PDB file of C-alpha atoms in Angstrom:
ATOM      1  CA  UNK A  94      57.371  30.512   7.129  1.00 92.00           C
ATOM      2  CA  UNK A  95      55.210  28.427   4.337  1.00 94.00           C
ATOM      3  CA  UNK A  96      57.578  25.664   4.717  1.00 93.00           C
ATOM      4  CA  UNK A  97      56.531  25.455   8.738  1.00 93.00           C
ATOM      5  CA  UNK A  98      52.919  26.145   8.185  1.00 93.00           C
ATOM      6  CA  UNK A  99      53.090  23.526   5.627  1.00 93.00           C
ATOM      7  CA  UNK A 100      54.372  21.044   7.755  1.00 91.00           C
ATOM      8  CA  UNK A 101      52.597  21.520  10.739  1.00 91.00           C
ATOM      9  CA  UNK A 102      49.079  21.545   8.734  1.00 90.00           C
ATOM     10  CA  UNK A 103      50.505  17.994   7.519  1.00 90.00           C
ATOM     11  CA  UNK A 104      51.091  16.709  10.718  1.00 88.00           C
ATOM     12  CA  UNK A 105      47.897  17.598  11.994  1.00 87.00           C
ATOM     13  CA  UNK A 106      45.931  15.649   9.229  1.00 87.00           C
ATOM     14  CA  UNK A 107      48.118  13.092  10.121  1.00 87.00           C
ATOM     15  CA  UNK A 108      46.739  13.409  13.908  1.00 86.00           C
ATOM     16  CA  UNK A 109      43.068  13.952  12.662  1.00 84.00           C
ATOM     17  CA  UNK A 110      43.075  10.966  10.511  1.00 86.00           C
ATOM     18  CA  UNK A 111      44.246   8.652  12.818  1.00 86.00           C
ATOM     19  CA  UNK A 112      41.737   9.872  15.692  1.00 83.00           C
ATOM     20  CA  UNK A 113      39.053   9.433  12.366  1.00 82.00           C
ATOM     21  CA  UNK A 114      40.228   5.689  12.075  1.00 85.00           C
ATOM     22  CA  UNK A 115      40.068   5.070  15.787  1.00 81.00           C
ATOM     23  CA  UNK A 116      36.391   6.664  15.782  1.00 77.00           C
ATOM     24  CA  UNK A 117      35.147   4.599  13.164  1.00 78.00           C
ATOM     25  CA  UNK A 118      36.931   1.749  14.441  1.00 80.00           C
ATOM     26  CA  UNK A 119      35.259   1.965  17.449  1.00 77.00           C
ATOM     27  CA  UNK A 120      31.856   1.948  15.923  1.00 75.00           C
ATOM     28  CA  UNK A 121      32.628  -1.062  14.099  1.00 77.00           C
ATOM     29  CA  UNK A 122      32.555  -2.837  17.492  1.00 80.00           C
ATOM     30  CA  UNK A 123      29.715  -1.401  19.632  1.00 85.00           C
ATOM     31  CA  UNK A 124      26.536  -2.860  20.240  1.00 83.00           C
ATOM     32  CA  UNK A 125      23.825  -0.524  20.596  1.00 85.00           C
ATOM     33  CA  UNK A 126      20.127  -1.422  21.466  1.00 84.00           C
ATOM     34  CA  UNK A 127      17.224  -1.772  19.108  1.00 90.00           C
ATOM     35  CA  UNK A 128      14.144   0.759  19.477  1.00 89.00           C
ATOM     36  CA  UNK A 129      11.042  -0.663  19.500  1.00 90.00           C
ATOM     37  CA  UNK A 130       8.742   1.162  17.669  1.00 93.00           C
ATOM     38  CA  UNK A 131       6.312   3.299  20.201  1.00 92.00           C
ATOM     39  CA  UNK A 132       2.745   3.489  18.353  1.00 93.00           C
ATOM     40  CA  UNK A 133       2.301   7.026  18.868  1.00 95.00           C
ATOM     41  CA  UNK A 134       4.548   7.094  15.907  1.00 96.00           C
ATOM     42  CA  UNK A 135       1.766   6.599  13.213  1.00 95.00           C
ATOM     43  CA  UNK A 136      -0.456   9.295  15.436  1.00 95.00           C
ATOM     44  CA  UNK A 137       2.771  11.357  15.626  1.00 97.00           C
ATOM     45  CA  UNK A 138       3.458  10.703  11.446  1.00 96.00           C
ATOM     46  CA  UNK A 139      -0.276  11.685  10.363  1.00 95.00           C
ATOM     47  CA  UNK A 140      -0.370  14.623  12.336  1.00 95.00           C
ATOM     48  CA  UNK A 141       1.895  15.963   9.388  1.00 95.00           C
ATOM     49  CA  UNK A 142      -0.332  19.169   8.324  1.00 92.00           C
ATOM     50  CA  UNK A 143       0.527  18.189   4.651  1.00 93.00           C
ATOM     51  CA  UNK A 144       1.023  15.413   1.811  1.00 93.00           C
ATOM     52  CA  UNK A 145       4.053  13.056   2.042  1.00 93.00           C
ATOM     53  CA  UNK A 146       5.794  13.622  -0.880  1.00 93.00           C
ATOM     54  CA  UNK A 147       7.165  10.011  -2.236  1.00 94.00           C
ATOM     55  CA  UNK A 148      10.817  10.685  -1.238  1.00 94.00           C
ATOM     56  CA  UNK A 149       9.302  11.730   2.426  1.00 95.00           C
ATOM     57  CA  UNK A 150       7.598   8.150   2.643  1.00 96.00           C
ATOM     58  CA  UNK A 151      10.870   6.452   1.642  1.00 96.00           C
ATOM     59  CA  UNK A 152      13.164   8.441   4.248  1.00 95.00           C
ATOM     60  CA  UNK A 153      10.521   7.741   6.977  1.00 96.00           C
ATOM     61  CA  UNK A 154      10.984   4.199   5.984  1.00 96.00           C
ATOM     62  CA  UNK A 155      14.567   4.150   6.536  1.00 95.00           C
ATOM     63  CA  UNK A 156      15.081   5.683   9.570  1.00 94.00           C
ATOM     64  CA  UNK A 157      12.524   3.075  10.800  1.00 95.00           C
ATOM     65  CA  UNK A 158      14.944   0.461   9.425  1.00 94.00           C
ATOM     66  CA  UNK A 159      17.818   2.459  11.576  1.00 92.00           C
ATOM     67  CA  UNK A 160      15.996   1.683  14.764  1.00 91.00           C
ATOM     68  CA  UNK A 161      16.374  -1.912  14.243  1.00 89.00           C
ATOM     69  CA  UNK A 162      19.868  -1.625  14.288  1.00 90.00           C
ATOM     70  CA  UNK A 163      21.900  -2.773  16.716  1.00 90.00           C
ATOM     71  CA  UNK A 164      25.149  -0.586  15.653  1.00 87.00           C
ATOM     72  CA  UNK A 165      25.361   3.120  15.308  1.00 90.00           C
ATOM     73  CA  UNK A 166      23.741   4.667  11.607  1.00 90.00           C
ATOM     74  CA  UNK A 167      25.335   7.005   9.920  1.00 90.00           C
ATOM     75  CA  UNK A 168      22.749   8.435   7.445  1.00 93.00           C
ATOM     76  CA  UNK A 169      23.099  11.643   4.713  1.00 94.00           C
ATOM     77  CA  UNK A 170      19.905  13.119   4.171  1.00 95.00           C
ATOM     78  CA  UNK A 171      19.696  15.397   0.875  1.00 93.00           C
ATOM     79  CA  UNK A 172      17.404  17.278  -0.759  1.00 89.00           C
ATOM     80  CA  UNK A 173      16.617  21.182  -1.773  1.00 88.00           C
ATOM     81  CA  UNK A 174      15.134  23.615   0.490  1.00 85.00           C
ATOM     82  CA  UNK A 175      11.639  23.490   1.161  1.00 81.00           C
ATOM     83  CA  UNK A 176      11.229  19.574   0.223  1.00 86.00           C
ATOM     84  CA  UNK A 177      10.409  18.572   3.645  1.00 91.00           C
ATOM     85  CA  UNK A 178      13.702  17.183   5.547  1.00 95.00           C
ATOM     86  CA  UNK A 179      12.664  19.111   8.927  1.00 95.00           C
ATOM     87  CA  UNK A 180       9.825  16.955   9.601  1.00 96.00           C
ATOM     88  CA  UNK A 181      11.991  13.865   8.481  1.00 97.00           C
ATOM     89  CA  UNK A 182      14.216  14.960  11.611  1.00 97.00           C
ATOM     90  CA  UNK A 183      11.431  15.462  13.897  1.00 97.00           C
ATOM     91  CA  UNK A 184      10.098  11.484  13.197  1.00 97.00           C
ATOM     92  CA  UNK A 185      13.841  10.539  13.744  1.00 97.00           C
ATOM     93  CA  UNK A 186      13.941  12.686  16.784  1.00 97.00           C
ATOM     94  CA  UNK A 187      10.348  11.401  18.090  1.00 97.00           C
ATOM     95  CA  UNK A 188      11.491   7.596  17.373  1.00 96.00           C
ATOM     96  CA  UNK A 189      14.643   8.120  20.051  1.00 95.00           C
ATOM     97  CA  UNK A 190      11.974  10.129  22.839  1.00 96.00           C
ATOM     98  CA  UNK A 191       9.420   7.725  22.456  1.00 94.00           C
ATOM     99  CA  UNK A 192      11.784   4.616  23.518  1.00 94.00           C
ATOM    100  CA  UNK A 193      13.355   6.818  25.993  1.00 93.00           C
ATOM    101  CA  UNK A 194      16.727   8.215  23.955  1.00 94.00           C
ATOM    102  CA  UNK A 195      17.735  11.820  23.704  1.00 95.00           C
ATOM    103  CA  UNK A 196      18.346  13.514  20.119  1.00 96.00           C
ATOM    104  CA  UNK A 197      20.903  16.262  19.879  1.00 96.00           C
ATOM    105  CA  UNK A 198      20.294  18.896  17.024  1.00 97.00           C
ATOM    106  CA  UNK A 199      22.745  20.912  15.626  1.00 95.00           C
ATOM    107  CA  UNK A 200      22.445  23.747  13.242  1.00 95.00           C
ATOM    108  CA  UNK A 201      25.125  26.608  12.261  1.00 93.00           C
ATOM    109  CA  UNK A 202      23.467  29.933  12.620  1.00 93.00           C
ATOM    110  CA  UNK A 203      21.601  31.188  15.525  1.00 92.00           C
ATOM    111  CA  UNK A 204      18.595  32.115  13.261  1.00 93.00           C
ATOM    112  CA  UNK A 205      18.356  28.497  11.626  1.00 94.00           C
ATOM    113  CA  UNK A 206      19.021  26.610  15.487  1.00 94.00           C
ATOM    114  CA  UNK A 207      15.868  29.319  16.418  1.00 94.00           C
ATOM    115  CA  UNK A 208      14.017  28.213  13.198  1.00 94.00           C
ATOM    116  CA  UNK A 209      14.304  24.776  14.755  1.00 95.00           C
ATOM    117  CA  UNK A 210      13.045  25.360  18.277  1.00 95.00           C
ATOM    118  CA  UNK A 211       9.891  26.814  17.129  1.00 95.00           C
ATOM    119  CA  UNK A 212       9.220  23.917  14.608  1.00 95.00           C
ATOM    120  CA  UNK A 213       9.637  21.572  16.737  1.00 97.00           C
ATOM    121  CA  UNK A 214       8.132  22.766  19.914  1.00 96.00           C
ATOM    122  CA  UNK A 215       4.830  23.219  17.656  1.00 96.00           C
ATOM    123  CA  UNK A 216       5.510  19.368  16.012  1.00 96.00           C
ATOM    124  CA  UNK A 217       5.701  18.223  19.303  1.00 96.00           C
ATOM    125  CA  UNK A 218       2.949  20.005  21.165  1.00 94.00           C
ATOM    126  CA  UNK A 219       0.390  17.432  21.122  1.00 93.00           C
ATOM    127  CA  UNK A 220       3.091  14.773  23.122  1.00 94.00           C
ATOM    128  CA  UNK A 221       4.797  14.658  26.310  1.00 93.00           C
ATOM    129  CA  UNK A 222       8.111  15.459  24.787  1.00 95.00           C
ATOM    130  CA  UNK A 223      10.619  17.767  26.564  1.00 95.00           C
ATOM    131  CA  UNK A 224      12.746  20.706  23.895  1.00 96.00           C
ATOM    132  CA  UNK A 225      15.781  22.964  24.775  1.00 94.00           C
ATOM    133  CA  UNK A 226      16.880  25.659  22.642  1.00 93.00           C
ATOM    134  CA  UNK A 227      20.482  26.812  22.669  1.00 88.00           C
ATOM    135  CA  UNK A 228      21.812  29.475  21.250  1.00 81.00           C
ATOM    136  CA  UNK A 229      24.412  32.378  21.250  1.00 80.00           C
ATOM    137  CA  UNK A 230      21.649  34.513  22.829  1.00 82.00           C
ATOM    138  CA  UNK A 231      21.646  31.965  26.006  1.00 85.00           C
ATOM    139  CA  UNK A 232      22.961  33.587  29.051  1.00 87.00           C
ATOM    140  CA  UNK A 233      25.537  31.269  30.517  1.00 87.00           C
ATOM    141  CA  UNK A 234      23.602  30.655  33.263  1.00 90.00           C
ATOM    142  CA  UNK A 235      20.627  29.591  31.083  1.00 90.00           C
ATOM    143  CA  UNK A 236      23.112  27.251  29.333  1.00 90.00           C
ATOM    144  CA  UNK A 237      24.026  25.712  32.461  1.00 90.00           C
ATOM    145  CA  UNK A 238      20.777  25.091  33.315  1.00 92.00           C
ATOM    146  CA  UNK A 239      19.515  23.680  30.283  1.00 92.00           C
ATOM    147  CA  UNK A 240      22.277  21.261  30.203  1.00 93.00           C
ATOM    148  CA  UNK A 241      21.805  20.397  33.388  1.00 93.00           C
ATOM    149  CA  UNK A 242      17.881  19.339  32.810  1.00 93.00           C
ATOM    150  CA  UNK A 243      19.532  17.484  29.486  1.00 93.00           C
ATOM    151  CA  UNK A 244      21.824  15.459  31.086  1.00 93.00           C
ATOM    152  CA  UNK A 245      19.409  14.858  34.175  1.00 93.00           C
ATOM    153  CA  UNK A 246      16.963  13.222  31.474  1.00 90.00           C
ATOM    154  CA  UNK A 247      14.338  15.797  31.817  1.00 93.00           C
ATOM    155  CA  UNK A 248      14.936  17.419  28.336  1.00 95.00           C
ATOM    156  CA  UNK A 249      14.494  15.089  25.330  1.00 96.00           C
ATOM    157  CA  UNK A 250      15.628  17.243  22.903  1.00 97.00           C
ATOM    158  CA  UNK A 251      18.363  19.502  22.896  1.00 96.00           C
ATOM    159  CA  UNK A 252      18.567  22.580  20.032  1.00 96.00           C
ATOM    160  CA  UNK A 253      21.395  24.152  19.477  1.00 94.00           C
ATOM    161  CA  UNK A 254      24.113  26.200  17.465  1.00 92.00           C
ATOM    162  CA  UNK A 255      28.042  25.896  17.559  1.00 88.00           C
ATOM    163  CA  UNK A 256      28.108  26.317  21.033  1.00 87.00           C
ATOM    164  CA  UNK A 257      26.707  22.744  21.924  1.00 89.00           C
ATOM    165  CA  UNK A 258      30.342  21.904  20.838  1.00 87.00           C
ATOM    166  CA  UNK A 259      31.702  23.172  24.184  1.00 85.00           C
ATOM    167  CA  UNK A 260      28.877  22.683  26.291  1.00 85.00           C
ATOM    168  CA  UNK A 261      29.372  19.917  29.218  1.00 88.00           C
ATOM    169  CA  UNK A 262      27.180  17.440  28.020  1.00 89.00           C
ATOM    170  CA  UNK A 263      27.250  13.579  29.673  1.00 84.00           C
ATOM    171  CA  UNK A 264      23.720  12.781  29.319  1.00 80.00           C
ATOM    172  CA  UNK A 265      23.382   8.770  29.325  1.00 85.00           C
ATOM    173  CA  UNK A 266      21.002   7.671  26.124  1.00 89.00           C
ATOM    174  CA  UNK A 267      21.784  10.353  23.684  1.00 93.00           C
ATOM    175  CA  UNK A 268      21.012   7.607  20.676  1.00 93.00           C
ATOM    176  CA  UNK A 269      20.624  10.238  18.003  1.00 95.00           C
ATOM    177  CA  UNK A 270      22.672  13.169  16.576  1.00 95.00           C
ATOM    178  CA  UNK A 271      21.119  15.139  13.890  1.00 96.00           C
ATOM    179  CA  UNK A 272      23.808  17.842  12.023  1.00 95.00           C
ATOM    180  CA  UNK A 273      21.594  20.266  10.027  1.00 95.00           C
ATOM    181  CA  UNK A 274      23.867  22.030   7.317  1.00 93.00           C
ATOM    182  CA  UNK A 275      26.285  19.963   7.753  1.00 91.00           C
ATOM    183  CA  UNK A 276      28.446  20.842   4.973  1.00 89.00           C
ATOM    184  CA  UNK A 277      28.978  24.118   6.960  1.00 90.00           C
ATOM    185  CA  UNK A 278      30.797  22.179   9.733  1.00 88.00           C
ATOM    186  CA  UNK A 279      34.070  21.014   9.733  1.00 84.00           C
ATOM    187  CA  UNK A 280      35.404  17.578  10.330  1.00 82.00           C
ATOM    188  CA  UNK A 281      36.561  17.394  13.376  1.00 81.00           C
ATOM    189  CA  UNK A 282      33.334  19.336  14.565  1.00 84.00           C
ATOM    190  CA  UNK A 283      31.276  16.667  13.124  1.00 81.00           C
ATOM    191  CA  UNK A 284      33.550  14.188  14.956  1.00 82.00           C
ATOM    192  CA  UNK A 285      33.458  15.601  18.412  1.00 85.00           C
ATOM    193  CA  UNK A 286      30.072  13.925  19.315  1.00 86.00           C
ATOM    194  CA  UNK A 287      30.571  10.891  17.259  1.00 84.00           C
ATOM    195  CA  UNK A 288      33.685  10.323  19.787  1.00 82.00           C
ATOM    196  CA  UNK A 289      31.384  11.500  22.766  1.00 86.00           C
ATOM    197  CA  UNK A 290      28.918   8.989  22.299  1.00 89.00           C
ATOM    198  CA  UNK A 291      29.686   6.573  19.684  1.00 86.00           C
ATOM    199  CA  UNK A 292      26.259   4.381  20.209  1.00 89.00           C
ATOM    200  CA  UNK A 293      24.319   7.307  18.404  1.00 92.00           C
ATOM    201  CA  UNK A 294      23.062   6.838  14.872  1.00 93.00           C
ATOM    202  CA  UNK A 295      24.106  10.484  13.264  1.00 93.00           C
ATOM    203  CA  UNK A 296      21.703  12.150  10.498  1.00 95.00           C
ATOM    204  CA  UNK A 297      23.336  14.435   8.091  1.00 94.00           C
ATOM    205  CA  UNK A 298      21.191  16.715   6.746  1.00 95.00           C
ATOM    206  CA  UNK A 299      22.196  18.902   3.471  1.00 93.00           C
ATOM    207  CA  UNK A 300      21.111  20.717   0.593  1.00 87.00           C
ATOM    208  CA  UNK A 301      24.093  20.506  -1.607  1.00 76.00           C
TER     209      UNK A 301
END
């Protein structure tokens, strides 16, 4: 019985790293558009209620290099708990809403998705920016609905747990994906939108 699980377990790396190659691949070839810089973003960036920290200033920097790209961005951002990466994926996420593109968030646990939502609802107060919160506590018919509003361009932001994963989303635009924890996700998770919409820059967030 080893012997077959064994096997089988190597033929399905074999599957998964093909599909990987084909993904990235595929990247390698698309053209995606520039986003000009809306400047609500400095209003936006000094309505931070606290110092930049140096390594803050730096990241802000370079996901303002990323929307001068015109291929997708894959970006890692690291650093411990409490250092200030939420508000470095709310600029990333205000970047793609101001020039029109949606921004998928994905986090693993219902209480860190929820931790999300709030932050970023109050972030975003002060602008005309649209945020949906999914989570396992979403009636199906309140997922259906908010998916619906997402993929009819009248959410911006969409918030979620695991269960954007099988969620029917074919918004046009989605030109960010940011992956919160992502070391608690496996690959072919963090694949599954890369494959859906491989014009979005992906942010990585981690702190390990």
């Amino acid at each position: 019985k080893w012997q077959t699980r064994k096997q089988k377990a190597l033929k399905n790396i074999e599957v998964i790293a093909a599909k990987l190659l084909a993904v990235a691949q595929k990247q390698k070839n698309i053209q995606r558009q520039p986003i000009k810089i809306d400047p609500a973003f400095t209003s936006f960036c000094n309505a931070f209620p606290f110092t930049e920290t140096p390594d803050q200033i730096r990241a802000t920097q370079a996901i303002v290099q990323d929307c001068a790209s015109t291929y997708p961005i894959n970006r890692l951002l690291m650093g411990d708990v409490g250092f200030g990466k939420t508000e470095i994926m709310q600029r990333a996420a205000f970047l793609q809403a101001s020039a029109s593109f949606k921004t998928i968030v994905i986090a693993p646990t219902t209480i860190l998705a929820t931790q999300h939502a709030e932050r970023f609802i109050d972030r975003f107060s002060q602008f005309p920016i649209e945020i949906a919160h999914l989570s396992r506590n979403t009636t199906p018919k309140q997922t259906a609905a908010m998916i619906a509003r997402f993929n009819d361009n009248k959410v911006d932001i969409l918030i979620g747990t695991h269960k954007l994963f099988h969620a029917a989303i074919a918004a046009e635009k989605v030109g960010l994906i940011i992956i919160d924890e992502e070391h608690r996700f496996g690959v072919k998770q963090k694949e599954h939108f890369k494959d859906l919409f491989p014009e979005a820059h992906f942010l990585k967030v981690s702190a390990t």
